[in-house]
PDB file of C-alpha atoms and ligand atoms in Angstrom:
ATOM      1  CA  MET A   1      -2.184   7.543   8.060  1.00 48.00           C
ATOM      2  CA  GLN A   2      -1.028  10.763   9.629  1.00 49.00           C
ATOM      3  CA  PRO A   3      -2.803  11.449  12.876  1.00 51.00           C
ATOM      4  CA  ILE A   4      -2.053  14.545  14.805  1.00 48.00           C
ATOM      5  CA  GLU A   5       0.808  15.033  17.199  1.00 48.00           C
ATOM      6  CA  SER A   6       0.486  16.971  20.414  1.00 46.00           C
ATOM      7  CA  PRO A   7       2.823  18.138  23.132  1.00 42.00           C
ATOM      8  CA  ALA A   8       3.381  15.768  26.018  1.00 43.00           C
ATOM      9  CA  PRO A   9       1.050  16.398  28.933  1.00 41.00           C
ATOM     10  CA  PRO A  10       1.952  15.889  32.566  1.00 40.00           C
ATOM     11  CA  GLN A  11       2.522  12.246  33.462  1.00 43.00           C
ATOM     12  CA  SER A  12      -0.647  10.556  34.597  1.00 42.00           C
ATOM     13  CA  PRO A  13      -0.022   8.364  37.669  1.00 41.00           C
ATOM     14  CA  THR A  14      -2.909   6.080  36.918  1.00 44.00           C
ATOM     15  CA  SER A  15      -1.307   2.902  35.604  1.00 44.00           C
ATOM     16  CA  ARG A  16      -0.640   0.320  38.234  1.00 43.00           C
ATOM     17  CA  PRO A  17       1.670  -2.610  37.449  1.00 43.00           C
ATOM     18  CA  ALA A  18       0.003  -5.875  38.449  1.00 45.00           C
ATOM     19  CA  PRO A  19       1.126  -9.472  38.684  1.00 46.00           C
ATOM     20  CA  TYR A  20       0.103 -11.577  35.727  1.00 46.00           C
ATOM     21  CA  ASP A  21      -3.624 -12.205  35.899  1.00 49.00           C
ATOM     22  CA  ALA A  22      -5.302 -13.547  32.796  1.00 47.00           C
ATOM     23  CA  THR A  23      -8.715 -12.608  34.080  1.00 50.00           C
ATOM     24  CA  ARG A  24      -7.775  -8.941  33.918  1.00 51.00           C
ATOM     25  CA  ALA A  25      -6.076  -9.230  30.535  1.00 48.00           C
ATOM     26  CA  ALA A  26      -7.542  -8.435  27.150  1.00 51.00           C
ATOM     27  CA  GLY A  27     -10.067 -11.229  26.969  1.00 79.00           C
ATOM     28  CA  GLU A  28      -8.792 -14.553  25.721  1.00 89.00           C
ATOM     29  CA  ARG A  29      -5.010 -15.018  25.474  1.00 92.00           C
ATOM     30  CA  ILE A  30      -3.441 -17.444  22.961  1.00 95.00           C
ATOM     31  CA  ASP A  31      -0.250 -19.269  23.929  1.00 96.00           C
ATOM     32  CA  LEU A  32       2.332 -19.271  21.209  1.00 97.00           C
ATOM     33  CA  PRO A  33       5.255 -21.735  21.225  1.00 97.00           C
ATOM     34  CA  ALA A  34       8.916 -20.709  20.866  1.00 98.00           C
ATOM     35  CA  GLY A  35      10.138 -20.958  17.315  1.00 97.00           C
ATOM     36  CA  VAL A  36      12.132 -19.532  14.492  1.00 98.00           C
ATOM     37  CA  PHE A  37      10.472 -17.801  11.486  1.00 98.00           C
ATOM     38  CA  ALA A  38      11.247 -15.874   8.325  1.00 98.00           C
ATOM     39  CA  MET A  39      10.463 -12.220   9.189  1.00 98.00           C
ATOM     40  CA  GLY A  40       9.997  -9.623   6.471  1.00 98.00           C
ATOM     41  CA  ASP A  41       8.507  -9.010   3.027  1.00 97.00           C
ATOM     42  CA  ALA A  42       9.138 -12.026   0.782  1.00 96.00           C
ATOM     43  CA  PHE A  43       7.466 -10.232  -2.147  1.00 96.00           C
ATOM     44  CA  ASP A  44       9.501  -7.050  -2.057  1.00 94.00           C
ATOM     45  CA  GLU A  45       6.278  -4.998  -2.388  1.00 93.00           C
ATOM     46  CA  GLY A  46       6.560  -2.867   0.708  1.00 91.00           C
ATOM     47  CA  TYR A  47       7.487   0.791   0.871  1.00 89.00           C
ATOM     48  CA  PRO A  48      11.317   1.063   0.945  1.00 91.00           C
ATOM     49  CA  ALA A  49      11.281   3.563   3.762  1.00 91.00           C
ATOM     50  CA  ASP A  50       9.410   1.081   5.947  1.00 93.00           C
ATOM     51  CA  ARG A  51      12.343  -1.388   5.831  1.00 94.00           C
ATOM     52  CA  GLU A  52      10.380  -4.611   5.535  1.00 95.00           C
ATOM     53  CA  THR A  53      13.368  -6.386   3.952  1.00 95.00           C
ATOM     54  CA  PRO A  54      15.594  -8.303   3.886  1.00 96.00           C
ATOM     55  CA  VAL A  55      13.764 -11.408   5.001  1.00 97.00           C
ATOM     56  CA  ARG A  56      15.731 -12.907   7.899  1.00 97.00           C
ATOM     57  CA  GLU A  57      15.409 -15.897  10.217  1.00 98.00           C
ATOM     58  CA  VAL A  58      14.348 -14.704  13.710  1.00 98.00           C
ATOM     59  CA  PRO A  59      14.017 -16.705  16.894  1.00 98.00           C
ATOM     60  CA  VAL A  60      11.034 -16.166  19.214  1.00 98.00           C
ATOM     61  CA  GLU A  61      10.557 -17.191  22.872  1.00 98.00           C
ATOM     62  CA  ALA A  62       7.230 -18.650  23.956  1.00 98.00           C
ATOM     63  CA  PHE A  63       4.694 -15.901  24.862  1.00 97.00           C
ATOM     64  CA  SER A  64       0.984 -15.202  24.854  1.00 96.00           C
ATOM     65  CA  LEU A  65      -1.031 -12.705  22.859  1.00 97.00           C
ATOM     66  CA  GLY A  66      -4.615 -11.429  22.991  1.00 96.00           C
ATOM     67  CA  ALA A  67      -6.891 -13.314  20.664  1.00 96.00           C
ATOM     68  CA  THR A  68      -8.295  -9.899  19.753  1.00 97.00           C
ATOM     69  CA  THR A  69      -7.460  -6.273  20.097  1.00 97.00           C
ATOM     70  CA  VAL A  70      -8.683  -4.699  23.336  1.00 97.00           C
ATOM     71  CA  THR A  71     -12.334  -3.802  23.078  1.00 96.00           C
ATOM     72  CA  ASN A  72     -14.222  -0.722  24.226  1.00 96.00           C
ATOM     73  CA  ALA A  73     -15.881  -2.865  26.967  1.00 94.00           C
ATOM     74  CA  GLU A  74     -12.481  -4.046  28.202  1.00 95.00           C
ATOM     75  CA  PHE A  75     -10.993  -0.574  28.138  1.00 96.00           C
ATOM     76  CA  ALA A  76     -13.994   0.727  30.067  1.00 95.00           C
ATOM     77  CA  ALA A  77     -13.269  -1.828  32.829  1.00 93.00           C
ATOM     78  CA  PHE A  78      -9.642  -0.580  32.969  1.00 94.00           C
ATOM     79  CA  VAL A  79     -10.782   3.092  33.238  1.00 95.00           C
ATOM     80  CA  ALA A  80     -13.355   2.222  35.925  1.00 93.00           C
ATOM     81  CA  ALA A  81     -10.724   0.401  37.931  1.00 93.00           C
ATOM     82  CA  THR A  82      -7.899   2.885  37.600  1.00 95.00           C
ATOM     83  CA  GLY A  83      -9.348   6.265  36.669  1.00 96.00           C
ATOM     84  CA  HIS A  84      -6.950   6.402  33.788  1.00 97.00           C
ATOM     85  CA  ARG A  85      -7.311   9.464  31.577  1.00 98.00           C
ATOM     86  CA  THR A  86      -6.152   8.939  28.025  1.00 98.00           C
ATOM     87  CA  ASP A  87      -3.869  11.313  26.145  1.00 98.00           C
ATOM     88  CA  ALA A  88      -6.751  12.249  23.829  1.00 98.00           C
ATOM     89  CA  GLU A  89      -8.767  13.314  26.888  1.00 98.00           C
ATOM     90  CA  LEU A  90      -5.859  15.210  28.397  1.00 98.00           C
ATOM     91  CA  PHE A  91      -5.116  17.022  25.081  1.00 97.00           C
ATOM     92  CA  GLY A  92      -8.812  17.530  24.391  1.00 97.00           C
ATOM     93  CA  VAL A  93      -8.452  16.589  20.686  1.00 97.00           C
ATOM     94  CA  SER A  94      -7.915  13.554  18.487  1.00 98.00           C
ATOM     95  CA  ALA A  95      -7.992  12.555  14.819  1.00 97.00           C
ATOM     96  CA  VAL A  96     -11.352  11.443  13.340  1.00 98.00           C
ATOM     97  CA  PHE A  97     -11.872  10.189   9.797  1.00 97.00           C
ATOM     98  CA  ALA A  98     -13.797  12.959   8.141  1.00 96.00           C
ATOM     99  CA  PRO A  99     -16.745  10.947   6.739  1.00 95.00           C
ATOM    100  CA  ALA A 100     -17.253   9.341  10.186  1.00 96.00           C
ATOM    101  CA  HIS A 101     -17.412  12.547  12.173  1.00 97.00           C
ATOM    102  CA  SER A 102     -20.537  12.741  14.399  1.00 97.00           C
ATOM    103  CA  GLY A 103     -20.550  15.891  16.422  1.00 97.00           C
ATOM    104  CA  PRO A 104     -20.995  19.673  16.340  1.00 97.00           C
ATOM    105  CA  VAL A 105     -19.274  21.441  13.391  1.00 96.00           C
ATOM    106  CA  ASP A 106     -17.551  23.859  15.759  1.00 97.00           C
ATOM    107  CA  ALA A 107     -15.713  20.947  17.375  1.00 97.00           C
ATOM    108  CA  VAL A 108     -13.733  20.477  14.120  1.00 97.00           C
ATOM    109  CA  LEU A 109     -10.483  22.368  14.393  1.00 97.00           C
ATOM    110  CA  GLY A 110      -9.658  21.594  10.767  1.00 95.00           C
ATOM    111  CA  PRO A 111      -8.139  18.973   8.515  1.00 95.00           C
ATOM    112  CA  VAL A 112      -4.795  17.456   9.466  1.00 92.00           C
ATOM    113  CA  PRO A 113      -2.126  18.961   7.208  1.00 91.00           C
ATOM    114  CA  GLY A 114      -1.237  16.619   4.335  1.00 91.00           C
ATOM    115  CA  THR A 115      -4.098  14.217   5.066  1.00 92.00           C
ATOM    116  CA  PRO A 116      -7.342  16.165   4.676  1.00 93.00           C
ATOM    117  CA  TRP A 117      -9.487  13.044   5.292  1.00 95.00           C
ATOM    118  CA  TRP A 118      -8.386  13.312   8.933  1.00 97.00           C
ATOM    119  CA  LEU A 119     -10.048  15.979  11.042  1.00 97.00           C
ATOM    120  CA  SER A 120      -8.733  17.333  14.364  1.00 97.00           C
ATOM    121  CA  VAL A 121     -11.802  17.054  16.531  1.00 98.00           C
ATOM    122  CA  GLN A 122     -12.225  18.509  20.024  1.00 97.00           C
ATOM    123  CA  GLY A 123     -13.849  16.012  22.413  1.00 96.00           C
ATOM    124  CA  ALA A 124     -13.014  12.925  20.325  1.00 98.00           C
ATOM    125  CA  HIS A 125     -11.529  10.178  22.493  1.00 98.00           C
ATOM    126  CA  TRP A 126     -12.081   6.548  23.302  1.00 98.00           C
ATOM    127  CA  ARG A 127     -15.612   7.085  24.669  1.00 98.00           C
ATOM    128  CA  THR A 128     -16.622   9.214  21.663  1.00 98.00           C
ATOM    129  CA  PRO A 129     -14.721   7.575  18.816  1.00 98.00           C
ATOM    130  CA  HIS A 130     -16.462   9.492  15.981  1.00 98.00           C
ATOM    131  CA  GLY A 131     -17.010  12.703  17.911  1.00 97.00           C
ATOM    132  CA  ALA A 132     -19.225  14.087  20.649  1.00 97.00           C
ATOM    133  CA  TRP A 133     -22.431  12.478  19.305  1.00 97.00           C
ATOM    134  CA  SER A 134     -20.974   8.944  19.187  1.00 97.00           C
ATOM    135  CA  ASP A 135     -20.854   6.475  22.062  1.00 97.00           C
ATOM    136  CA  ALA A 136     -18.382   3.659  22.552  1.00 96.00           C
ATOM    137  CA  GLU A 137     -21.025   1.863  24.645  1.00 94.00           C
ATOM    138  CA  LEU A 138     -22.823   1.145  21.373  1.00 95.00           C
ATOM    139  CA  LEU A 139     -19.568  -0.343  20.030  1.00 96.00           C
ATOM    140  CA  ALA A 140     -18.774  -2.527  23.074  1.00 94.00           C
ATOM    141  CA  ASP A 141     -17.206  -5.324  21.043  1.00 94.00           C
ATOM    142  CA  HIS A 142     -15.335  -3.072  18.695  1.00 97.00           C
ATOM    143  CA  PRO A 143     -11.645  -2.243  19.203  1.00 98.00           C
ATOM    144  CA  VAL A 144     -10.904   0.683  21.543  1.00 98.00           C
ATOM    145  CA  VAL A 145      -9.365   3.526  19.488  1.00 98.00           C
ATOM    146  CA  HIS A 146      -7.944   6.993  20.195  1.00 98.00           C
ATOM    147  CA  VAL A 147      -5.488   5.302  22.565  1.00 98.00           C
ATOM    148  CA  SER A 148      -1.862   6.472  22.470  1.00 98.00           C
ATOM    149  CA  TRP A 149       1.208   4.186  22.939  1.00 98.00           C
ATOM    150  CA  ARG A 150       1.268   5.435  26.529  1.00 98.00           C
ATOM    151  CA  ASP A 151      -2.345   4.573  27.083  1.00 98.00           C
ATOM    152  CA  ALA A 152      -1.852   1.142  25.589  1.00 98.00           C
ATOM    153  CA  THR A 153       1.210   0.527  27.718  1.00 98.00           C
ATOM    154  CA  ALA A 154      -0.723   1.519  30.845  1.00 97.00           C
ATOM    155  CA  TYR A 155      -3.594  -0.868  30.011  1.00 96.00           C
ATOM    156  CA  ALA A 156      -1.182  -3.693  29.370  1.00 96.00           C
ATOM    157  CA  ALA A 157       0.575  -3.155  32.685  1.00 95.00           C
ATOM    158  CA  TRP A 158      -2.780  -3.080  34.528  1.00 93.00           C
ATOM    159  CA  ALA A 159      -3.626  -6.383  32.826  1.00 92.00           C
ATOM    160  CA  GLY A 160      -0.313  -7.882  34.002  1.00 90.00           C
ATOM    161  CA  GLY A 161       1.053  -7.911  30.456  1.00 94.00           C
ATOM    162  CA  ARG A 162       2.834  -5.703  27.982  1.00 96.00           C
ATOM    163  CA  LEU A 163       2.721  -4.700  24.344  1.00 98.00           C
ATOM    164  CA  PRO A 164       4.110  -7.267  21.897  1.00 98.00           C
ATOM    165  CA  THR A 165       7.464  -6.710  20.238  1.00 98.00           C
ATOM    166  CA  GLU A 166       7.449  -6.467  16.460  1.00 98.00           C
ATOM    167  CA  VAL A 167       9.011  -9.908  16.206  1.00 98.00           C
ATOM    168  CA  GLU A 168       6.281 -11.426  18.418  1.00 98.00           C
ATOM    169  CA  TRP A 169       3.532  -9.597  16.481  1.00 98.00           C
ATOM    170  CA  GLU A 170       4.680 -10.730  13.047  1.00 98.00           C
ATOM    171  CA  TYR A 171       5.338 -14.317  14.219  1.00 98.00           C
ATOM    172  CA  ALA A 172       1.815 -14.361  15.642  1.00 98.00           C
ATOM    173  CA  ALA A 173       0.251 -12.706  12.644  1.00 98.00           C
ATOM    174  CA  ARG A 174       1.659 -15.268  10.241  1.00 98.00           C
ATOM    175  CA  GLY A 175      -0.447 -17.916  11.910  1.00 98.00           C
ATOM    176  CA  GLY A 176       2.074 -20.708  11.358  1.00 97.00           C
ATOM    177  CA  LEU A 177       2.409 -20.046   7.649  1.00 98.00           C
ATOM    178  CA  ALA A 178       5.768 -19.239   6.025  1.00 97.00           C
ATOM    179  CA  GLY A 179       6.436 -16.447   3.571  1.00 97.00           C
ATOM    180  CA  ARG A 180       2.864 -15.432   2.971  1.00 98.00           C
ATOM    181  CA  ARG A 181       1.395 -12.006   2.457  1.00 97.00           C
ATOM    182  CA  TYR A 182      -1.525 -12.200   4.820  1.00 98.00           C
ATOM    183  CA  PRO A 183      -2.359 -14.187   8.013  1.00 98.00           C
ATOM    184  CA  TRP A 184      -4.340 -16.680   5.892  1.00 98.00           C
ATOM    185  CA  GLY A 185      -2.264 -16.873   2.653  1.00 97.00           C
ATOM    186  CA  ASP A 186      -1.597 -14.643  -0.315  1.00 97.00           C
ATOM    187  CA  ASP A 187      -5.034 -13.647  -1.553  1.00 96.00           C
ATOM    188  CA  VAL A 188      -7.176 -10.951   0.000  1.00 95.00           C
ATOM    189  CA  LEU A 189     -10.366 -12.749  -1.125  1.00 96.00           C
ATOM    190  CA  THR A 190     -11.618 -16.202  -0.300  1.00 95.00           C
ATOM    191  CA  ALA A 191     -12.192 -18.771  -3.027  1.00 94.00           C
ATOM    192  CA  THR A 192     -15.822 -17.623  -3.113  1.00 96.00           C
ATOM    193  CA  GLY A 193     -14.949 -13.923  -3.436  1.00 96.00           C
ATOM    194  CA  ASP A 194     -15.428 -12.766   0.155  1.00 97.00           C
ATOM    195  CA  TRP A 195     -13.049 -10.283   1.739  1.00 97.00           C
ATOM    196  CA  GLN A 196     -10.912 -11.779   4.555  1.00 97.00           C
ATOM    197  CA  CYS A 197     -10.284  -8.532   6.453  1.00 98.00           C
ATOM    198  CA  ASN A 198     -11.722  -5.059   7.066  1.00 98.00           C
ATOM    199  CA  VAL A 199      -9.960  -2.605   4.799  1.00 98.00           C
ATOM    200  CA  TRP A 200     -11.172  -0.086   2.196  1.00 97.00           C
ATOM    201  CA  GLN A 201     -12.857  -1.008  -1.112  1.00 97.00           C
ATOM    202  CA  GLY A 202     -13.574   1.584  -3.810  1.00 95.00           C
ATOM    203  CA  GLU A 203     -11.605   4.755  -4.293  1.00 94.00           C
ATOM    204  CA  PHE A 204      -9.738   6.223  -1.322  1.00 93.00           C
ATOM    205  CA  PRO A 205     -10.748   8.495   0.284  1.00 92.00           C
ATOM    206  CA  THR A 206     -13.894   9.474  -1.648  1.00 92.00           C
ATOM    207  CA  ARG A 207     -15.883   6.253  -2.067  1.00 95.00           C
ATOM    208  CA  ASN A 208     -15.973   3.228   0.265  1.00 96.00           C
ATOM    209  CA  THR A 209     -18.104   0.430  -1.200  1.00 97.00           C
ATOM    210  CA  ALA A 210     -17.625  -1.538   2.047  1.00 97.00           C
ATOM    211  CA  GLU A 211     -17.715  -4.882   0.202  1.00 97.00           C
ATOM    212  CA  ASP A 212     -16.185  -6.404   3.366  1.00 97.00           C
ATOM    213  CA  GLY A 213     -19.248  -5.366   5.315  1.00 97.00           C
ATOM    214  CA  HIS A 214     -17.722  -2.558   7.376  1.00 98.00           C
ATOM    215  CA  LEU A 215     -17.378   1.179   6.675  1.00 96.00           C
ATOM    216  CA  PHE A 216     -15.359   1.823   9.863  1.00 97.00           C
ATOM    217  CA  THR A 217     -14.337  -0.562  12.698  1.00 98.00           C
ATOM    218  CA  ALA A 218     -15.745  -4.083  12.875  1.00 98.00           C
ATOM    219  CA  PRO A 219     -16.354  -6.137  15.992  1.00 97.00           C
ATOM    220  CA  VAL A 220     -13.107  -7.758  17.031  1.00 97.00           C
ATOM    221  CA  ARG A 221     -14.293 -11.302  16.282  1.00 95.00           C
ATOM    222  CA  SER A 222     -15.209 -10.580  12.695  1.00 96.00           C
ATOM    223  CA  PHE A 223     -13.904 -12.637   9.733  1.00 96.00           C
ATOM    224  CA  ALA A 224     -11.976 -15.850  10.547  1.00 95.00           C
ATOM    225  CA  PRO A 225      -9.057 -16.234  13.053  1.00 97.00           C
ATOM    226  CA  ASN A 226      -5.669 -17.234  11.724  1.00 97.00           C
ATOM    227  CA  GLY A 227      -3.920 -20.565  12.305  1.00 97.00           C
ATOM    228  CA  HIS A 228      -3.014 -19.539  15.878  1.00 97.00           C
ATOM    229  CA  GLY A 229      -6.630 -18.526  16.676  1.00 96.00           C
ATOM    230  CA  LEU A 230      -5.859 -14.806  16.501  1.00 97.00           C
ATOM    231  CA  TRP A 231      -8.530 -12.491  15.077  1.00 97.00           C
ATOM    232  CA  GLN A 232      -7.962  -9.657  12.610  1.00 98.00           C
ATOM    233  CA  MET A 233      -4.205  -9.372  12.827  1.00 98.00           C
ATOM    234  CA  VAL A 234      -4.535  -7.253   9.721  1.00 98.00           C
ATOM    235  CA  GLY A 235      -7.109  -4.625   8.855  1.00 98.00           C
ATOM    236  CA  ASN A 236      -9.670  -3.112  11.240  1.00 98.00           C
ATOM    237  CA  VAL A 237      -7.212  -1.083  13.445  1.00 98.00           C
ATOM    238  CA  TRP A 238      -3.506  -0.570  13.636  1.00 98.00           C
ATOM    239  CA  GLU A 239      -1.860  -2.146  16.643  1.00 98.00           C
ATOM    240  CA  TRP A 240       0.823  -0.541  18.768  1.00 98.00           C
ATOM    241  CA  SER A 241       4.007  -2.601  19.291  1.00 98.00           C
ATOM    242  CA  ALA A 242       6.473  -2.121  22.134  1.00 98.00           C
ATOM    243  CA  ASP A 243       9.322  -1.287  19.699  1.00 98.00           C
ATOM    244  CA  VAL A 244      10.688   1.923  18.312  1.00 98.00           C
ATOM    245  CA  PHE A 245      10.336   2.297  14.493  1.00 97.00           C
ATOM    246  CA  ASP A 246      13.966   3.237  14.006  1.00 96.00           C
ATOM    247  CA  PRO A 247      16.597   1.762  16.363  1.00 94.00           C
ATOM    248  CA  ALA A 248      18.744   4.848  15.690  1.00 95.00           C
ATOM    249  CA  ASP A 249      16.005   6.920  17.381  1.00 96.00           C
ATOM    250  CA  PRO A 250      15.376   5.093  20.678  1.00 95.00           C
ATOM    251  CA  GLU A 251      13.098   7.876  22.050  1.00 95.00           C
ATOM    252  CA  GLY A 252      11.299   8.234  18.694  1.00 97.00           C
ATOM    253  CA  PRO A 253       8.057   6.897  17.205  1.00 98.00           C
ATOM    254  CA  ARG A 254       6.834   3.438  18.033  1.00 98.00           C
ATOM    255  CA  THR A 255       5.917   0.886  15.465  1.00 98.00           C
ATOM    256  CA  LEU A 256       2.336   0.193  14.404  1.00 98.00           C
ATOM    257  CA  ARG A 257       1.369  -3.079  12.728  1.00 98.00           C
ATOM    258  CA  GLY A 258      -1.459  -4.610  10.819  1.00 98.00           C
ATOM    259  CA  GLY A 259      -3.117  -1.726   8.897  1.00 98.00           C
ATOM    260  CA  SER A 260      -6.658  -0.514   9.388  1.00 98.00           C
ATOM    261  CA  TYR A 261     -10.106  -0.103   7.889  1.00 97.00           C
ATOM    262  CA  LEU A 262      -8.710   2.879   5.960  1.00 96.00           C
ATOM    263  CA  CYS A 263      -6.043   0.867   4.128  1.00 96.00           C
ATOM    264  CA  HIS A 264      -6.335   0.601   0.329  1.00 93.00           C
ATOM    265  CA  PRO A 265      -3.646  -0.612  -2.086  1.00 84.00           C
ATOM    266  CA  SER A 266      -3.568   2.758  -3.829  1.00 85.00           C
ATOM    267  CA  TYR A 267      -2.617   4.576  -0.649  1.00 81.00           C
ATOM    268  CA  CYS A 268      -1.651   2.208   2.126  1.00 86.00           C
ATOM    269  CA  HIS A 269      -0.997  -1.420   1.218  1.00 90.00           C
ATOM    270  CA  ARG A 270       0.030  -2.022   4.791  1.00 94.00           C
ATOM    271  CA  TYR A 271      -2.513  -4.704   5.751  1.00 97.00           C
ATOM    272  CA  ARG A 272       0.186  -7.301   5.008  1.00 97.00           C
ATOM    273  CA  VAL A 273       1.894  -9.221   7.856  1.00 98.00           C
ATOM    274  CA  SER A 274       5.319  -7.681   7.150  1.00 98.00           C
ATOM    275  CA  ALA A 275       4.099  -4.073   6.843  1.00 97.00           C
ATOM    276  CA  ARG A 276       5.133  -1.342   9.280  1.00 97.00           C
ATOM    277  CA  SER A 277       4.053   2.169  10.247  1.00 97.00           C
ATOM    278  CA  SER A 278       4.748   4.365  13.227  1.00 97.00           C
ATOM    279  CA  ASN A 279       3.649   7.295  15.333  1.00 97.00           C
ATOM    280  CA  THR A 280       4.789   9.215  18.406  1.00 97.00           C
ATOM    281  CA  VAL A 281       3.930   7.882  21.833  1.00 98.00           C
ATOM    282  CA  THR A 282       1.212  10.449  22.482  1.00 98.00           C
ATOM    283  CA  SER A 283      -0.422  10.379  19.069  1.00 97.00           C
ATOM    284  CA  THR A 284      -4.044   9.130  18.803  1.00 98.00           C
ATOM    285  CA  ALA A 285      -6.475   8.401  15.986  1.00 98.00           C
ATOM    286  CA  ALA A 286      -9.766   6.648  15.250  1.00 98.00           C
ATOM    287  CA  ASN A 287      -7.992   3.735  13.568  1.00 98.00           C
ATOM    288  CA  VAL A 288      -5.318   2.747  16.124  1.00 98.00           C
ATOM    289  CA  GLY A 289      -5.695   0.201  18.946  1.00 98.00           C
ATOM    290  CA  PHE A 290      -3.607  -2.510  20.461  1.00 98.00           C
ATOM    291  CA  ARG A 291      -3.541  -6.073  21.890  1.00 97.00           C
ATOM    292  CA  VAL A 292      -1.778  -7.322  24.975  1.00 96.00           C
ATOM    293  CA  ALA A 293       1.116  -9.806  25.158  1.00 97.00           C
ATOM    294  CA  GLY A 294       2.404 -11.626  28.210  1.00 95.00           C
ATOM    295  CA  PRO A 295       4.046 -14.805  29.418  1.00 94.00           C
ATOM    296  CA  ALA A 296       2.958 -18.119  27.859  1.00 92.00           C
TER     297      ALA A 296
HETATM  298 CA1  LIG B   1     -14.157  -2.011   5.296  1.00 59.78          CA
END
């Protein structure tokens, strides 16, 4: 994935820190116990530049995590309560997957350099995820997308929470299993041949056979939850973490986890629990969302 980057706009004073209040948080929260787990890629099949290895034992404090990514309906409640304007709205442009675009041709500024399946589309933001003729109200139980790291952080603060650290995210994603590739085990298909997550089947980016049932995003409670009761920790949409991708660049890109509906082994085998990606704090795209963490 290579969504667009934009210059930082003026700070938007719309996020209001709140005391912890589960009723305002991203739907159901799952409590996770403190523990120690083996973090990293036990198969050595990641991209070297992503630094998924070595596998190391990492302690985790008890915390809670959203059972799902934040939905369009939940984000709408946040916007109604706070007046928050997202970075994609402030910039007036965001990245839409070309085959999904639904809007006037003259809203397309052009392909994103290096990744022509992404279009820079004027007027694409969380309410219009595929472009001006699309409507998030029709996707109420789908993940909110076109939200930057700053937007996600503002929502989490409003909900009395925060974004999960990478350690917390991976511990949660593993669902209590050790050394596995996915939240449910090592195989992407069930014993009866069904896909266990929303990614890409066919040839990327020209033909999506959608054998998993979803061309683009899926409702957040699709497929089966993992051993902790967390839904779609991989596939569907990338999830922002609190952490920087490279500790040597503390003001740099933030880490994304979990992969998206555009992931395919030929291009982006990053729907594994140890996989990492990143983008800048103001970047937005049609396949990036988040879930909220907080105290247990
Ligand atoms: Ca799919």
